[in-house]
Amino acid sequence: APIKPGSSPMTSEEEEVGFWACGNVNNVDDYDDEEDINANALHEVLACNSSPPEDIVLSVIESNPGVVRVFDDLGQLPLHHACMAKRVSVNTFAYILEAYPEGAYVPDKVGKYPIDYAAENLDAETRINAIAALLQNDATKGLTPKRVEDPGCIGVAAYELE
């Protein structure tokens, strides 16, 4: 029988981490989908689009810190997904940004930065948490963005770190 979205048949925390990380929440046929092959565990947790569990996010990052640097097919990092989801805690943003603070300045394939998705998010809680975390990231990591024109696309700005 299909598993209801957002539910888990697992009983232990370790099984729960594996369940969320494998992307089995909304996808019964999880073995041959091309998009699943290119996604990673953290993208899967955040792609559920609602209240990604902090402990699961932290467990995935701790078990594989490089997961925050992996792009999906749209050129989006897990940080982009977190900025688009609903009810994302400030701790979730802190975990992601602690592991890869420079991710805040990485555009996706359409040229949008995580802050762009955060500003557009209709969920006020996530919008506030994301923007606060991104501003805190700049302040505590000593990152100074410098606006530069992208030579590949007229009128589109990019950012690099000084």
PDB file of C-alpha atoms in Angstrom:
ATOM      1  CA  ALA A   1       0.000   0.000   0.000  1.00  0.00           C
ATOM      2  CA  PRO A   2       1.272   3.514  -0.746  1.00  0.00           C
ATOM      3  CA  ILE A   3       2.583   5.521   2.177  1.00  0.00           C
ATOM      4  CA  LYS A   4       0.710   8.712   2.945  1.00  0.00           C
ATOM      5  CA  PRO A   5       2.742  11.880   2.276  1.00  0.00           C
ATOM      6  CA  GLY A   6       4.434  13.119   5.425  1.00  0.00           C
ATOM      7  CA  SER A   7       4.045   9.832   7.287  1.00  0.00           C
ATOM      8  CA  SER A   8       6.597   7.168   8.001  1.00  0.00           C
ATOM      9  CA  PRO A   9       6.255   3.473   8.781  1.00  0.00           C
ATOM     10  CA  MET A  10       9.600   3.542  10.589  1.00  0.00           C
ATOM     11  CA  THR A  11       9.926   3.242  14.347  1.00  0.00           C
ATOM     12  CA  SER A  12      13.497   4.245  15.189  1.00  0.00           C
ATOM     13  CA  GLU A  13      15.153   7.589  14.519  1.00  0.00           C
ATOM     14  CA  GLU A  14      17.798   5.920  12.317  1.00  0.00           C
ATOM     15  CA  GLU A  15      15.126   4.276  10.196  1.00  0.00           C
ATOM     16  CA  GLU A  16      13.288   7.601  10.032  1.00  0.00           C
ATOM     17  CA  VAL A  17      16.424   9.373   8.739  1.00  0.00           C
ATOM     18  CA  GLY A  18      16.863   6.744   6.057  1.00  0.00           C
ATOM     19  CA  PHE A  19      13.194   6.913   5.120  1.00  0.00           C
ATOM     20  CA  TRP A  20      13.194  10.678   4.602  1.00  0.00           C
ATOM     21  CA  ALA A  21      16.640  10.698   3.012  1.00  0.00           C
ATOM     22  CA  CYS A  22      15.717   8.119   0.393  1.00  0.00           C
ATOM     23  CA  GLY A  23      12.834  10.216  -0.869  1.00  0.00           C
ATOM     24  CA  ASN A  24      10.232   7.533  -0.263  1.00  0.00           C
ATOM     25  CA  VAL A  25       7.642   9.892   1.178  1.00  0.00           C
ATOM     26  CA  ASN A  26       5.750  10.773  -1.980  1.00  0.00           C
ATOM     27  CA  ASN A  27       7.174   8.396  -4.521  1.00  0.00           C
ATOM     28  CA  VAL A  28       6.130   4.757  -4.636  1.00  0.00           C
ATOM     29  CA  ASP A  29       8.247   4.032  -7.741  1.00  0.00           C
ATOM     30  CA  ASP A  30      11.512   5.368  -6.362  1.00  0.00           C
ATOM     31  CA  TYR A  31      14.007   3.169  -8.184  1.00  0.00           C
ATOM     32  CA  ASP A  32      14.136   4.378 -11.763  1.00  0.00           C
ATOM     33  CA  ASP A  33      12.952   7.975 -11.825  1.00  0.00           C
ATOM     34  CA  GLU A  34      15.548  10.147 -13.540  1.00  0.00           C
ATOM     35  CA  GLU A  35      14.890  13.089 -11.235  1.00  0.00           C
ATOM     36  CA  ASP A  36      15.509  10.905  -8.190  1.00  0.00           C
ATOM     37  CA  ILE A  37      18.856   9.777  -9.555  1.00  0.00           C
ATOM     38  CA  ASN A  38      20.049  13.378  -9.758  1.00  0.00           C
ATOM     39  CA  ALA A  39      18.574  14.506  -6.453  1.00  0.00           C
ATOM     40  CA  ASN A  40      20.168  13.955  -3.075  1.00  0.00           C
ATOM     41  CA  ALA A  41      18.943  13.199   0.396  1.00  0.00           C
ATOM     42  CA  LEU A  42      18.711  16.802   1.572  1.00  0.00           C
ATOM     43  CA  HIS A  43      16.852  17.906  -1.556  1.00  0.00           C
ATOM     44  CA  GLU A  44      14.387  15.081  -0.900  1.00  0.00           C
ATOM     45  CA  VAL A  45      13.775  16.113   2.711  1.00  0.00           C
ATOM     46  CA  LEU A  46      13.221  19.746   1.710  1.00  0.00           C
ATOM     47  CA  ALA A  47      11.176  18.886  -1.387  1.00  0.00           C
ATOM     48  CA  CYS A  48       8.359  17.659   0.829  1.00  0.00           C
ATOM     49  CA  ASN A  49       7.525  21.389   0.849  1.00  0.00           C
ATOM     50  CA  SER A  50       6.271  21.531   4.417  1.00  0.00           C
ATOM     51  CA  SER A  51       7.923  21.490   7.826  1.00  0.00           C
ATOM     52  CA  PRO A  52      11.133  19.614   7.113  1.00  0.00           C
ATOM     53  CA  PRO A  53      12.066  17.972  10.437  1.00  0.00           C
ATOM     54  CA  GLU A  54      15.081  19.751  11.967  1.00  0.00           C
ATOM     55  CA  ASP A  55      16.549  16.546  13.363  1.00  0.00           C
ATOM     56  CA  ILE A  56      16.367  14.839   9.976  1.00  0.00           C
ATOM     57  CA  VAL A  57      17.977  17.823   8.210  1.00  0.00           C
ATOM     58  CA  LEU A  58      20.771  17.901  10.802  1.00  0.00           C
ATOM     59  CA  SER A  59      21.317  14.124  10.608  1.00  0.00           C
ATOM     60  CA  VAL A  60      21.585  14.210   6.817  1.00  0.00           C
ATOM     61  CA  ILE A  61      24.079  17.103   6.923  1.00  0.00           C
ATOM     62  CA  GLU A  62      26.152  15.536   9.712  1.00  0.00           C
ATOM     63  CA  SER A  63      26.334  12.194   7.915  1.00  0.00           C
ATOM     64  CA  ASN A  64      27.388  13.842   4.637  1.00  0.00           C
ATOM     65  CA  PRO A  65      28.370  17.538   4.918  1.00  0.00           C
ATOM     66  CA  GLY A  66      28.912  17.800   1.163  1.00  0.00           C
ATOM     67  CA  VAL A  67      25.210  17.217   0.542  1.00  0.00           C
ATOM     68  CA  VAL A  68      24.566  20.975   0.917  1.00  0.00           C
ATOM     69  CA  ARG A  69      26.744  21.634  -2.165  1.00  0.00           C
ATOM     70  CA  VAL A  70      24.903  19.292  -4.534  1.00  0.00           C
ATOM     71  CA  PHE A  71      22.778  20.803  -7.311  1.00  0.00           C
ATOM     72  CA  ASP A  72      19.551  19.304  -8.600  1.00  0.00           C
ATOM     73  CA  ASP A  73      18.489  19.332 -12.262  1.00  0.00           C
ATOM     74  CA  LEU A  74      17.394  22.975 -11.958  1.00  0.00           C
ATOM     75  CA  GLY A  75      20.766  24.043 -10.588  1.00  0.00           C
ATOM     76  CA  GLN A  76      19.298  24.500  -7.131  1.00  0.00           C
ATOM     77  CA  LEU A  77      21.040  23.780  -3.874  1.00  0.00           C
ATOM     78  CA  PRO A  78      19.191  22.506  -0.807  1.00  0.00           C
ATOM     79  CA  LEU A  79      19.211  26.137   0.393  1.00  0.00           C
ATOM     80  CA  HIS A  80      17.085  27.160  -2.609  1.00  0.00           C
ATOM     81  CA  HIS A  81      14.588  24.419  -1.704  1.00  0.00           C
ATOM     82  CA  ALA A  82      14.499  25.477   1.942  1.00  0.00           C
ATOM     83  CA  CYS A  83      13.720  29.052   0.877  1.00  0.00           C
ATOM     84  CA  MET A  84      10.762  27.791  -1.200  1.00  0.00           C
ATOM     85  CA  ALA A  85       9.277  25.379   1.355  1.00  0.00           C
ATOM     86  CA  LYS A  86       6.683  26.065   4.049  1.00  0.00           C
ATOM     87  CA  ARG A  87       7.217  26.218   7.805  1.00  0.00           C
ATOM     88  CA  VAL A  88      11.002  25.944   7.701  1.00  0.00           C
ATOM     89  CA  SER A  89      12.622  26.721  11.042  1.00  0.00           C
ATOM     90  CA  VAL A  90      15.450  29.151  11.593  1.00  0.00           C
ATOM     91  CA  ASN A  91      17.505  26.187  12.874  1.00  0.00           C
ATOM     92  CA  THR A  92      17.098  24.378   9.557  1.00  0.00           C
ATOM     93  CA  PHE A  93      18.474  27.416   7.729  1.00  0.00           C
ATOM     94  CA  ALA A  94      21.291  27.688  10.285  1.00  0.00           C
ATOM     95  CA  TYR A  95      22.323  24.049   9.736  1.00  0.00           C
ATOM     96  CA  ILE A  96      22.421  24.475   5.963  1.00  0.00           C
ATOM     97  CA  LEU A  97      24.236  27.816   6.050  1.00  0.00           C
ATOM     98  CA  GLU A  98      26.733  26.631   8.663  1.00  0.00           C
ATOM     99  CA  ALA A  99      27.735  23.792   6.343  1.00  0.00           C
ATOM    100  CA  TYR A 100      27.934  25.974   3.215  1.00  0.00           C
ATOM    101  CA  PRO A 101      27.647  29.738   3.863  1.00  0.00           C
ATOM    102  CA  GLU A 102      28.671  30.570   0.287  1.00  0.00           C
ATOM    103  CA  GLY A 103      25.539  28.787  -0.953  1.00  0.00           C
ATOM    104  CA  ALA A 104      23.636  32.005  -0.296  1.00  0.00           C
ATOM    105  CA  TYR A 105      25.390  33.492  -3.347  1.00  0.00           C
ATOM    106  CA  VAL A 106      24.853  30.664  -5.800  1.00  0.00           C
ATOM    107  CA  PRO A 107      22.212  31.282  -8.488  1.00  0.00           C
ATOM    108  CA  ASP A 108      20.182  28.457 -10.001  1.00  0.00           C
ATOM    109  CA  LYS A 109      19.809  27.860 -13.743  1.00  0.00           C
ATOM    110  CA  VAL A 110      17.273  30.689 -14.108  1.00  0.00           C
ATOM    111  CA  GLY A 111      19.537  33.121 -12.248  1.00  0.00           C
ATOM    112  CA  LYS A 112      17.632  33.196  -8.960  1.00  0.00           C
ATOM    113  CA  TYR A 113      19.378  33.221  -5.611  1.00  0.00           C
ATOM    114  CA  PRO A 114      18.048  31.704  -2.385  1.00  0.00           C
ATOM    115  CA  ILE A 115      17.102  35.193  -1.170  1.00  0.00           C
ATOM    116  CA  ASP A 116      14.906  35.625  -4.259  1.00  0.00           C
ATOM    117  CA  TYR A 117      12.912  32.515  -3.386  1.00  0.00           C
ATOM    118  CA  ALA A 118      12.738  33.559   0.263  1.00  0.00           C
ATOM    119  CA  ALA A 119      11.342  36.980  -0.652  1.00  0.00           C
ATOM    120  CA  GLU A 120       8.698  35.358  -2.894  1.00  0.00           C
ATOM    121  CA  ASN A 121       7.651  32.725  -0.362  1.00  0.00           C
ATOM    122  CA  LEU A 122       4.010  33.191   0.655  1.00  0.00           C
ATOM    123  CA  ASP A 123       4.611  31.433   3.975  1.00  0.00           C
ATOM    124  CA  ALA A 124       5.471  34.324   6.298  1.00  0.00           C
ATOM    125  CA  GLU A 125       7.260  32.108   8.826  1.00  0.00           C
ATOM    126  CA  THR A 126       9.674  30.727   6.243  1.00  0.00           C
ATOM    127  CA  ARG A 127      10.135  34.103   4.560  1.00  0.00           C
ATOM    128  CA  ILE A 128      11.112  35.743   7.868  1.00  0.00           C
ATOM    129  CA  ASN A 129      13.302  32.825   9.004  1.00  0.00           C
ATOM    130  CA  ALA A 130      15.081  32.603   5.645  1.00  0.00           C
ATOM    131  CA  ILE A 131      15.793  36.309   5.320  1.00  0.00           C
ATOM    132  CA  ALA A 132      16.943  36.531   8.951  1.00  0.00           C
ATOM    133  CA  ALA A 133      19.247  33.519   8.514  1.00  0.00           C
ATOM    134  CA  LEU A 134      20.674  34.850   5.252  1.00  0.00           C
ATOM    135  CA  LEU A 135      21.387  38.252   6.845  1.00  0.00           C
ATOM    136  CA  GLN A 136      22.916  36.570   9.901  1.00  0.00           C
ATOM    137  CA  ASN A 137      25.022  34.441   7.556  1.00  0.00           C
ATOM    138  CA  ASP A 138      26.525  37.586   6.011  1.00  0.00           C
ATOM    139  CA  ALA A 139      27.236  39.157   9.392  1.00  0.00           C
ATOM    140  CA  THR A 140      28.818  36.158  11.107  1.00  0.00           C
ATOM    141  CA  LYS A 141      30.775  34.688   8.215  1.00  0.00           C
ATOM    142  CA  GLY A 142      32.293  37.969   7.080  1.00  0.00           C
ATOM    143  CA  LEU A 143      30.926  37.481   3.596  1.00  0.00           C
ATOM    144  CA  THR A 144      30.688  40.612   1.520  1.00  0.00           C
ATOM    145  CA  PRO A 145      28.711  40.249  -1.676  1.00  0.00           C
ATOM    146  CA  LYS A 146      29.791  42.408  -4.589  1.00  0.00           C
ATOM    147  CA  ARG A 147      27.319  42.967  -7.398  1.00  0.00           C
ATOM    148  CA  VAL A 148      28.730  42.216 -10.840  1.00  0.00           C
ATOM    149  CA  GLU A 149      27.037  42.208 -14.206  1.00  0.00           C
ATOM    150  CA  ASP A 150      26.641  38.795 -15.745  1.00  0.00           C
ATOM    151  CA  PRO A 151      28.125  39.003 -19.250  1.00  0.00           C
ATOM    152  CA  GLY A 152      25.971  36.091 -20.395  1.00  0.00           C
ATOM    153  CA  CYS A 153      22.632  37.787 -19.875  1.00  0.00           C
ATOM    154  CA  ILE A 154      21.895  41.486 -20.299  1.00  0.00           C
ATOM    155  CA  GLY A 155      20.292  43.077 -17.275  1.00  0.00           C
ATOM    156  CA  VAL A 156      20.881  40.143 -14.954  1.00  0.00           C
ATOM    157  CA  ALA A 157      23.095  40.769 -11.973  1.00  0.00           C
ATOM    158  CA  ALA A 158      25.254  38.226 -10.239  1.00  0.00           C
ATOM    159  CA  TYR A 159      27.106  38.330  -6.948  1.00  0.00           C
ATOM    160  CA  GLU A 160      30.577  37.241  -6.025  1.00  0.00           C
ATOM    161  CA  LEU A 161      32.280  37.240  -2.664  1.00  0.00           C
ATOM    162  CA  GLU A 162      35.021  39.786  -2.019  1.00  0.00           C
TER     163      GLU A 162
END
